[in-house]
Short mmCIF file of C-alpha atoms and ligand atoms in Angstrom, two decimals:
data_model
loop_
_atom_site.label_atom_id
_atom_site.label_comp_id
_atom_site.label_asym_id
_atom_site.label_seq_id
_atom_site.Cartn_x
_atom_site.Cartn_y
_atom_site.Cartn_z
CA MET O 1 99.09 82.42 151.99
CA GLN O 2 100.21 85.38 153.98
CA GLN O 3 103.77 85.66 155.30
CA GLY O 4 104.35 83.82 158.53
CA GLU O 5 101.26 81.36 157.56
CA ARG O 6 102.29 77.94 158.66
CA PRO O 7 103.17 75.81 155.59
CA PRO O 8 102.53 72.36 155.26
CA SER O 9 104.36 69.68 157.09
CA ARG O 10 108.07 70.42 157.18
CA VAL O 11 109.54 67.28 155.34
CA ARG O 12 107.61 64.91 153.22
CA ARG O 13 108.33 61.53 154.81
CA GLN O 14 108.14 59.85 151.61
CA GLN O 15 109.63 56.30 151.00
CA ALA O 16 113.40 56.11 149.62
CA SER O 17 111.80 57.04 146.59
CA SER O 18 112.87 55.66 143.02
CA LEU O 19 114.43 59.07 142.14
CA LEU O 20 117.96 57.43 141.33
CA ASP O 21 116.54 54.42 139.64
CA TRP O 22 114.26 56.81 137.45
CA LEU O 23 117.49 58.93 136.57
CA VAL O 24 119.49 55.89 135.36
CA ARG O 25 116.63 54.34 133.48
CA TRP O 26 114.91 57.35 132.04
CA GLN O 27 117.23 60.50 132.05
CA GLY O 28 120.51 58.92 130.97
CA ALA O 29 122.38 59.42 134.45
CA THR O 30 125.40 57.27 134.78
CA PRO O 31 126.84 55.14 136.27
CA THR O 32 124.08 52.53 135.70
CA SER O 33 125.31 50.83 138.73
CA LEU O 34 125.04 53.36 141.65
CA LYS O 35 127.25 53.41 144.80
CA VAL O 36 124.89 55.77 146.50
CA GLU O 37 121.39 55.83 147.95
CA ARG O 38 118.83 58.37 149.38
CA ARG O 39 118.17 57.92 153.12
CA PHE O 40 116.11 60.27 155.63
CA ALA O 41 118.74 61.96 157.87
CA GLY O 42 116.06 63.58 160.14
CA GLU O 43 113.87 66.64 160.54
CA GLY O 44 116.38 69.22 160.32
CA LEU O 45 118.44 68.10 157.33
CA GLY O 46 115.64 66.21 155.38
CA TRP O 47 117.13 63.65 152.95
CA CYS O 48 120.56 62.95 152.01
CA LEU O 49 122.83 60.75 149.76
CA VAL O 50 124.77 57.97 151.65
CA ALA O 51 127.46 55.64 149.99
CA THR O 52 126.21 52.15 149.65
CA ALA O 53 129.70 50.90 148.75
CA ASP O 54 133.35 52.35 149.00
CA ILE O 55 133.81 55.10 146.62
CA GLU O 56 137.41 55.68 145.17
CA PRO O 57 138.92 59.11 145.35
CA GLU O 58 137.85 61.36 142.50
CA GLU O 59 135.28 58.59 141.30
CA VAL O 60 132.16 60.03 139.21
CA ILE O 61 129.26 59.25 141.92
CA LEU O 62 126.58 60.45 139.76
CA SER O 63 126.53 61.93 136.39
CA VAL O 64 123.30 63.75 135.01
CA PRO O 65 122.73 65.20 131.61
CA LEU O 66 121.64 68.54 131.69
CA THR O 67 118.45 67.59 129.62
CA ALA O 68 117.14 66.42 132.88
CA ALA O 69 117.76 69.33 134.73
CA ILE O 70 115.90 72.83 134.71
CA THR O 71 118.33 75.84 134.15
CA SER O 72 118.02 79.61 133.74
CA GLU O 73 119.68 79.46 130.42
CA GLY O 74 118.78 82.38 128.31
CA VAL O 75 116.73 83.95 130.90
CA ASP O 76 117.04 87.46 132.03
CA GLU O 77 118.76 87.24 135.68
CA GLY O 78 115.92 89.46 137.20
CA ARG O 79 113.62 86.55 136.84
CA TRP O 80 115.84 83.58 136.93
CA SER O 81 113.83 81.86 139.90
CA THR O 82 110.56 82.58 138.35
CA HIS O 83 111.45 80.98 135.24
CA MET O 84 112.57 77.76 136.84
CA ALA O 85 109.87 77.65 139.50
CA ALA O 86 107.36 78.04 136.53
CA GLU O 87 109.11 74.96 134.84
CA LEU O 88 108.92 72.84 137.83
CA LEU O 89 105.33 73.66 138.21
CA ARG O 90 104.87 72.76 134.34
CA ARG O 91 106.59 69.40 134.95
CA GLN O 92 104.39 68.70 137.88
CA ALA O 93 101.22 69.44 135.92
CA ALA O 94 102.42 67.20 132.76
CA ALA O 95 103.36 64.34 135.51
CA ALA O 96 99.97 64.59 136.99
CA ALA O 97 98.45 64.38 133.49
CA ALA O 98 100.47 61.66 132.24
CA ALA O 99 99.79 59.46 135.47
CA ALA O 100 95.84 60.17 134.84
CA ALA O 101 96.11 59.64 131.08
CA GLU O 102 98.04 56.15 131.21
CA ALA O 103 98.79 54.78 134.35
CA GLY O 104 101.97 52.56 134.03
CA GLY O 105 102.58 53.92 130.67
CA VAL O 106 105.82 55.11 129.15
CA ALA O 107 105.18 58.84 129.46
CA ALA O 108 104.04 58.43 133.00
CA ALA O 109 107.32 56.30 133.76
CA MET O 110 109.21 59.29 132.05
CA SER O 111 107.67 62.12 133.84
CA ALA O 112 109.18 64.05 136.46
CA ALA O 113 106.95 62.35 139.13
CA PRO O 114 109.86 60.47 140.89
CA TRP O 115 111.88 63.58 141.23
CA LEU O 116 108.69 65.60 142.38
CA ASP O 117 107.99 63.01 145.01
CA ALA O 118 111.34 63.31 146.31
CA LEU O 119 111.07 66.77 146.96
CA PRO O 120 110.64 68.29 150.65
CA ALA O 121 107.07 69.86 151.28
CA HIS O 122 108.51 72.79 153.08
CA VAL O 123 112.02 74.59 152.83
CA ASP O 124 111.58 77.25 155.74
CA LEU O 125 113.33 80.20 153.74
CA PRO O 126 112.58 83.28 155.93
CA TRP O 127 111.73 85.68 153.27
CA LEU O 128 108.66 83.19 151.93
CA TYR O 129 107.48 81.90 155.47
CA TRP O 130 108.55 83.89 158.50
CA SER O 131 106.08 86.65 160.01
CA ASP O 132 107.47 90.29 160.41
CA ALA O 133 107.99 89.51 164.15
CA GLU O 134 110.35 86.43 163.41
CA LEU O 135 112.43 88.30 160.80
CA ALA O 136 112.84 91.08 163.46
CA GLU O 137 114.30 88.45 165.37
CA LEU O 138 117.32 88.33 163.23
CA GLN O 139 118.28 91.68 164.65
CA ASP O 140 120.19 92.80 161.53
CA GLU O 141 119.04 95.72 159.22
CA ASP O 142 121.01 94.60 156.23
CA THR O 143 119.40 91.02 156.35
CA LEU O 144 115.89 92.32 156.92
CA ALA O 145 116.03 94.69 153.76
CA GLU O 146 117.22 91.78 151.90
CA ALA O 147 114.40 89.52 152.98
CA GLN O 148 112.00 92.34 152.22
CA HIS O 149 113.71 92.52 148.80
CA MET O 150 113.29 88.66 148.12
CA ARG O 151 109.57 89.14 149.23
CA GLY O 152 109.35 91.25 146.06
CA VAL O 153 110.66 88.21 144.15
CA LEU O 154 107.57 86.28 145.43
CA GLU O 155 104.93 89.00 144.67
CA THR O 156 106.65 89.41 141.10
CA ALA O 157 106.43 85.56 140.54
CA CYS O 158 102.79 85.14 142.16
CA GLU O 159 101.69 87.92 139.50
CA GLU O 160 103.27 86.44 136.72
CA LEU O 161 102.06 82.98 137.48
CA ALA O 162 98.65 84.15 138.67
CA GLY O 163 95.76 82.26 137.23
CA SER O 164 97.61 78.92 136.61
CA PHE O 165 99.18 78.44 140.04
CA SER O 166 98.19 79.28 143.72
CA ARG O 167 100.04 81.58 146.03
CA GLN O 168 101.27 78.54 148.03
CA GLN O 169 102.49 76.44 144.99
CA VAL O 170 104.69 79.47 144.02
CA ALA O 171 106.18 79.99 147.50
CA TRP O 172 106.57 76.36 147.66
CA THR O 173 108.40 76.12 144.08
CA LEU O 174 110.55 79.36 144.69
CA SER O 175 111.75 77.59 148.11
CA LEU O 176 113.01 74.63 146.27
CA VAL O 177 114.56 76.62 143.24
CA HIS O 178 116.57 78.94 145.71
CA SER O 179 117.76 76.23 147.99
CA ARG O 180 118.55 73.52 145.21
CA SER O 181 120.20 75.43 142.48
CA PHE O 182 123.89 76.08 141.55
CA ALA O 183 124.92 79.24 140.05
CA GLN O 184 127.28 78.23 137.33
CA ALA O 185 128.70 79.75 133.86
CA GLY O 186 126.30 82.67 134.39
CA ARG O 187 123.49 80.49 134.80
CA HIS O 188 121.39 78.74 137.51
CA VAL O 189 120.98 75.02 137.15
CA TRP O 190 118.87 72.61 139.21
CA VAL O 191 120.01 68.98 138.86
CA PRO O 192 117.83 66.29 140.15
CA GLY O 193 119.70 63.61 142.25
CA ILE O 194 122.67 65.89 142.95
CA ASP O 195 120.21 68.17 144.51
CA MET O 196 119.95 65.62 147.41
CA ALA O 197 123.47 66.38 148.62
CA ASN O 198 123.51 68.31 151.92
CA HIS O 199 126.37 71.04 152.97
CA THR O 200 129.34 70.62 155.35
CA LEU O 201 132.40 72.58 155.99
CA ALA O 202 134.36 69.52 155.47
CA PRO O 203 132.75 67.73 152.22
CA ASN O 204 133.98 64.57 150.91
CA ALA O 205 132.70 65.27 147.44
CA THR O 206 132.49 68.06 144.89
CA ILE O 207 130.64 69.06 141.72
CA ARG O 208 131.44 69.75 138.27
CA CYS O 209 129.98 70.58 135.00
CA LEU O 210 131.19 68.94 131.77
CA GLN O 211 130.35 71.09 128.94
CA SER O 212 129.57 69.15 125.60
CA PRO O 213 131.06 70.34 122.39
CA GLY O 214 127.48 71.07 121.07
CA SER O 215 126.79 73.79 123.95
CA CYS O 216 130.35 75.62 123.23
CA GLN O 217 130.51 78.66 121.33
CA GLY O 218 132.98 76.95 118.73
CA ALA O 219 130.38 74.10 118.00
CA ALA O 220 129.49 75.14 114.35
CA ALA O 221 133.35 75.16 113.89
CA LEU O 222 133.38 71.43 114.38
CA ASP O 223 131.43 70.88 110.99
CA GLU O 224 134.83 72.13 109.49
CA VAL O 225 137.32 70.06 111.44
CA CYS O 226 135.28 66.70 111.63
CA PRO O 227 133.51 64.43 109.55
CA PRO O 228 129.77 65.68 109.72
CA ASP O 229 128.63 62.50 111.50
CA THR O 230 131.34 62.95 114.07
CA ALA O 231 130.53 66.59 114.61
CA ALA O 232 126.76 65.73 114.86
CA ALA O 233 127.21 63.16 117.50
CA ALA O 234 129.19 65.53 119.70
CA ALA O 235 126.95 68.14 119.50
CA ALA O 236 123.96 65.91 120.20
CA GLU O 237 125.72 64.49 123.43
CA PRO O 238 124.50 67.07 125.98
CA SER O 239 126.43 68.74 128.99
CA ARG O 240 126.76 66.69 132.22
CA PHE O 241 126.49 67.89 135.67
CA GLU O 242 128.60 65.38 137.85
CA LEU O 243 128.97 64.81 141.62
CA VAL O 244 132.53 63.37 142.19
CA ALA O 245 134.29 62.10 145.06
CA GLY O 246 137.05 64.22 146.81
CA GLU O 247 140.58 63.18 147.16
CA GLN O 248 140.06 60.96 150.25
CA GLY O 249 137.13 58.97 148.58
CA ILE O 250 134.18 57.98 150.60
CA ALA O 251 133.61 54.91 152.70
CA ALA O 252 130.38 52.89 152.56
CA GLY O 253 127.96 54.34 155.04
CA GLN O 254 129.16 57.42 155.10
CA GLU O 255 127.07 60.67 153.70
CA VAL O 256 128.13 62.14 150.67
CA THR O 257 128.18 66.00 151.24
CA ILE O 258 129.48 68.96 149.31
CA SER O 259 130.11 72.60 150.25
CA TYR O 260 127.49 75.13 148.92
CA GLY O 261 130.07 77.65 149.31
CA SER O 262 132.32 79.47 151.57
CA TRP O 263 129.06 82.02 152.39
CA PRO O 264 128.51 84.12 155.55
CA SER O 265 125.40 82.95 157.45
CA ASP O 266 123.42 85.49 155.41
CA VAL O 267 123.46 83.43 152.56
CA PHE O 268 122.81 80.09 153.93
CA LEU O 269 120.03 81.53 155.92
CA LEU O 270 118.10 83.36 153.11
CA PHE O 271 118.68 80.87 150.21
CA PHE O 272 118.82 77.60 152.15
CA GLY O 273 117.02 78.01 155.35
CA PHE O 274 119.41 77.09 157.89
CA VAL O 275 122.54 78.66 159.80
CA PRO O 276 125.31 76.59 159.68
CA ALA O 277 126.96 75.90 163.26
CA ASP O 278 130.32 77.84 163.82
CA ASN O 279 130.18 79.14 160.35
CA PRO O 280 134.01 80.15 159.91
CA HIS O 281 132.99 82.20 156.75
CA ASP O 282 130.48 84.39 158.77
CA SER O 283 130.81 88.24 158.74
CA ALA O 284 129.46 91.24 160.45
CA VAL O 285 129.05 94.45 158.48
CA LEU O 286 131.12 97.28 160.29
CA PHE O 287 130.26 99.73 157.85
CA TYR O 288 127.80 99.98 155.02
CA ASP O 289 129.60 102.60 152.79
CA LEU O 290 131.95 105.57 153.22
CA PHE O 291 129.15 107.60 154.50
CA ASP O 292 128.46 105.32 157.39
CA LEU O 293 132.37 105.35 158.07
CA GLN O 294 132.71 108.96 158.23
CA THR O 295 129.55 109.64 160.31
CA PHE O 296 131.05 107.26 162.76
CA LYS O 297 134.08 109.02 163.00
CA ALA O 298 132.48 112.37 163.41
CA ARG O 299 130.05 111.07 165.96
CA LEU O 300 133.31 110.02 167.84
CA ALA O 301 134.64 113.57 168.41
CA ALA O 302 131.05 114.81 168.87
CA PRO O 303 130.40 115.97 172.97
CA ALA O 304 126.75 115.40 172.82
CA ASP O 305 124.55 112.42 172.79
CA ASP O 306 121.85 114.19 170.70
CA TRP O 307 124.51 115.24 167.93
CA GLU O 308 123.11 115.05 164.62
CA PRO O 309 125.60 114.99 161.64
CA ASP O 310 126.30 118.13 159.55
CA TRP O 311 125.41 116.49 156.34
CA PRO O 312 127.11 118.82 153.90
CA ALA O 313 130.54 118.47 155.83
CA VAL O 314 130.11 114.74 155.65
CA GLU O 315 129.24 114.63 152.12
CA ALA O 316 132.48 116.89 151.51
CA ALA O 317 134.56 114.48 153.78
CA VAL O 318 133.18 111.64 151.83
CA GLN O 319 134.06 112.98 148.46
CA GLN O 320 137.64 113.85 149.68
CA LEU O 321 138.12 110.09 150.72
CA GLU O 322 136.81 108.75 147.59
CA ALA O 323 139.25 110.87 145.77
CA GLN O 324 141.96 109.87 147.98
CA LEU O 325 141.07 105.98 147.55
CA GLY O 326 140.71 106.47 143.94
CA PRO O 327 138.40 104.20 141.43
CA GLY O 328 138.15 100.52 141.26
CA GLU O 329 136.74 99.43 144.34
CA GLN O 330 133.10 99.78 145.87
CA TYR O 331 133.39 100.70 149.43
CA ILE O 332 130.22 99.05 150.46
CA ARG O 333 129.26 96.43 152.99
CA MET O 334 132.86 96.47 154.58
CA VAL O 335 132.90 93.59 156.76
CA ALA O 336 134.90 91.87 159.76
CA THR O 337 135.36 87.83 159.51
CA ALA O 338 136.84 85.36 161.91
CA ASN O 339 139.70 85.90 159.44
CA GLY O 340 140.31 89.11 159.81
CA LEU O 341 139.22 92.95 158.48
CA ASP O 342 137.99 93.58 154.92
CA SER O 343 140.97 95.12 153.15
CA ARG O 344 138.67 97.94 151.79
CA LEU O 345 137.97 98.81 155.36
CA LEU O 346 141.42 98.78 156.23
CA GLN O 347 142.41 101.13 153.39
CA ALA O 348 139.12 103.22 153.88
CA ALA O 349 139.94 103.51 157.80
CA GLN O 350 143.70 104.31 157.28
CA ALA O 351 142.83 107.09 154.67
CA LEU O 352 140.14 108.40 157.18
CA LEU O 353 142.19 108.29 160.13
CA ALA O 354 145.38 109.92 158.28
CA VAL O 355 143.85 113.29 158.87
CA GLY O 356 144.25 112.59 162.64
CA ARG O 357 140.89 114.10 163.90
CA GLY O 358 139.27 110.81 164.63
CA SER O 359 139.69 110.35 168.31
CA PRO O 360 137.10 110.87 170.94
CA ASP O 361 138.96 113.95 172.44
CA GLY O 362 139.27 115.01 168.92
CA ARG O 363 142.83 115.65 169.17
CA THR O 364 144.86 112.58 169.66
CA PRO O 365 144.86 110.49 166.32
CA LEU O 366 143.24 107.18 166.63
CA SER O 367 144.91 103.95 165.26
CA VAL O 368 142.80 101.54 162.91
CA PRO O 369 142.54 99.01 165.53
CA GLN O 370 141.26 101.61 168.21
CA PHE O 371 138.77 102.83 165.54
CA VAL O 372 137.43 99.52 164.66
CA ALA O 373 137.25 98.34 168.23
CA LEU O 374 135.02 101.37 169.13
CA ARG O 375 132.73 100.35 166.22
CA CYS O 376 132.32 96.97 167.46
CA ARG O 377 131.64 98.14 170.64
CA GLN O 378 129.05 100.24 169.53
CA LEU O 379 127.54 97.83 167.42
CA LEU O 380 127.35 95.27 170.17
CA ALA O 381 125.77 97.80 172.31
CA ALA O 382 123.11 98.44 169.95
CA TYR O 383 121.75 95.00 169.57
CA PRO O 384 118.73 94.60 171.82
CA THR O 385 120.03 91.44 173.52
CA SER O 386 123.39 90.48 174.41
CA ILE O 387 125.46 87.44 173.69
CA ALA O 388 124.91 86.30 177.06
CA ASP O 389 121.08 86.45 176.62
CA ASP O 390 121.03 84.75 173.29
CA GLU O 391 123.20 81.85 174.79
CA ALA O 392 120.78 81.47 177.56
CA LEU O 393 117.60 81.68 175.08
CA LEU O 394 119.42 79.45 172.74
CA ARG O 395 120.03 76.79 175.63
CA GLN O 396 116.27 77.20 176.68
CA LEU O 397 114.92 76.68 172.89
CA GLU O 398 117.35 73.57 172.43
CA SER O 399 116.67 72.22 175.83
CA GLY O 400 115.75 68.43 175.42
CA GLY O 401 113.57 69.08 172.60
CA SER O 402 110.82 70.04 174.96
CA ALA O 403 108.20 71.69 172.88
CA ALA O 404 106.61 73.30 175.89
CA ALA O 405 109.86 74.84 176.75
CA ALA O 406 110.81 76.07 173.64
CA ALA O 407 107.11 77.64 173.36
CA ALA O 408 107.48 79.22 176.58
CA ALA O 409 111.15 80.81 175.70
CA ALA O 410 109.60 81.78 172.22
CA ALA O 411 106.54 83.86 174.13
CA ALA O 412 108.97 85.14 176.63
CA ALA O 413 111.22 86.57 173.92
CA ALA O 414 108.25 87.90 171.97
CA SER O 415 107.13 89.82 175.00
CA ALA O 416 110.72 91.02 175.86
CA ALA O 417 111.04 92.51 172.40
CA GLY O 418 107.80 94.26 173.19
CA GLY O 419 105.57 92.56 170.54
CA ASP O 420 102.17 90.49 171.17
CA GLU O 421 102.77 88.41 167.93
CA GLN O 422 103.18 84.54 168.75
CA LEU O 423 106.93 83.75 167.46
CA ARG O 424 107.49 80.06 166.59
CA ALA O 425 110.09 78.14 168.28
CA GLU O 426 112.00 76.59 165.60
CA GLN O 427 112.24 80.02 163.72
CA LEU O 428 113.22 81.65 166.77
CA GLN O 429 115.99 79.22 167.21
CA THR O 430 117.28 79.93 163.70
CA ALA O 431 117.05 83.48 164.37
CA VAL O 432 119.03 83.44 167.68
CA ARG O 433 121.73 81.24 166.06
CA TYR O 434 121.99 83.82 163.23
CA ARG O 435 122.55 86.87 165.40
CA LEU O 436 124.66 85.16 167.71
CA GLY O 437 126.93 84.13 164.99
CA LYS O 438 127.03 87.93 163.93
CA LYS O 439 127.74 89.05 167.71
CA ARG O 440 130.71 86.48 168.16
CA VAL O 441 132.28 87.97 164.91
CA LEU O 442 132.38 91.43 166.76
CA GLN O 443 133.26 89.89 169.88
CA ALA O 444 136.32 88.39 168.17
CA THR O 445 137.17 91.28 166.16
CA LEU O 446 137.12 93.39 169.46
CA ALA O 447 139.47 90.85 170.86
CA ALA O 448 141.92 90.79 167.83
CA MET O 449 142.12 94.60 167.77
CA GLY O 450 143.62 94.22 171.61
CA ASP O 451 140.08 94.98 173.03
CA VAL O 452 141.17 98.88 173.23
C1 LIG B 501 120.11 70.97 148.10
S1 LIG B 501 118.95 70.29 149.27
C2 LIG B 501 119.74 69.09 150.06
C3 LIG B 501 118.77 67.87 150.12
C4 LIG B 501 117.65 68.09 151.32
N1 LIG B 501 118.29 67.75 152.61
C5 LIG B 501 116.60 67.32 150.92
O1 LIG B 501 115.68 66.78 151.90
O2 LIG B 501 116.04 67.16 149.70
C6 LIG B 501 119.41 71.90 150.27
C7 LIG B 501 118.50 71.84 151.68
O3 LIG B 501 118.89 70.93 152.83
C8 LIG B 501 118.91 71.20 153.65
N2 LIG B 501 120.49 71.06 154.30
C9 LIG B 501 121.54 70.75 153.54
N3 LIG B 501 122.72 71.00 154.25
C10 LIG B 501 122.26 71.29 155.45
C11 LIG B 501 123.09 71.54 156.64
N4 LIG B 501 124.26 71.49 156.85
N5 LIG B 501 122.14 71.79 157.65
C12 LIG B 501 120.94 72.09 157.76
N6 LIG B 501 120.12 71.88 156.72
C13 LIG B 501 120.85 71.45 155.59
C14 LIG B 501 118.48 72.47 153.90
O4 LIG B 501 116.88 72.41 154.14
C15 LIG B 501 118.57 72.96 152.47
O5 LIG B 501 117.83 74.14 152.02
#
């Protein structure tokens, strides 16, 4: 499959499958009488977990032994997702073989088939399924670079699994691994059943891992303090992953949701394939590193538009700045968020401006808010489209679900961007929502700086 090639239909419209029954009956999940069921929430969200009875505050909703999960335990971090993708594909092959060998038998019933049947046919991760033209609509160099890096993960996984699995299978599995795993205690964990919980900003449930004594470093010591039978039983009890109701409990009929983390929209887009609406944790990178910071300051004092940095001078100034700031912090990707400025940015800008030659006229010292405001203005002006353009395009793309209007808007956007490649309306909509979030952070930062 090539980048941008259309994947299979977006969401598998399976029946509310027997996934939860299978977890309880064959995988040791508890409680045996569950108060949740899987329901289809719509094309955007896919499936979700819904409470079928009132759930008490802090009640365990679903507890799954890690023996049912796929993890990256003991695997080099560089290939965690390839390892987990290969494991899912292996379970898929085993389920198919068990079904063919003994329809209705125990091996078939125990196989991962109910879990596999419950998985979406497609999760639209940009680095797996978007074309270059669609990625360019994000208008963010940093995220484009990350998407290119992630494309390398696909290539490496395809090479490693070639011969056994097709490119399309590998892409599908990677999209699932990345969008359904939790990073926990230095490993990645993908837990069937709990992977059905969607994200909200105000979740009503959380997840936790109950570590079994057998998986602890001190497990061997148990033999010395317990009778051997007790120690063996403790060691045999697997660790468990649990979905637990929050402090308010959950009323019957409510969706059970968790937080995937307080991430900027980049993480949601690249790893989960969606951009949360009004994400308060979104951020905009103001400076990539101290070179970027120093070059911006030098440019402010430069008279001509065709000014080029004097690199040896910039390098010397950066070294001086590094010496001033001292070791211990990495001054990279310094961001603005809705909650204010990155403390590293404040520190670095204060140190930089302390020498007092940062102003446009080269004489008057700039304040940090003035400096940051000038940067926000510069970044906003550098985008190929304005906030007003994006808002208008988004309205068009969202207009009453009209596919024709959305397609026309996508075609117009492509030609405005100077490209002849067809953009898909859904991907363009996600990209516009993403870039609008970044621009709004910059605009809010500008306002917070006093719009100087
Ligand atoms: C862990 S799975 C959750 C179950 C999933 N909805 C399903 O159909 O199987 C994560 C995926 O659900 C979808 N999702 C979860 N929360 C979402 C949200 N707030 N908005 C849009 N999509 C969401 C995204 O496709 C994401 O990659």
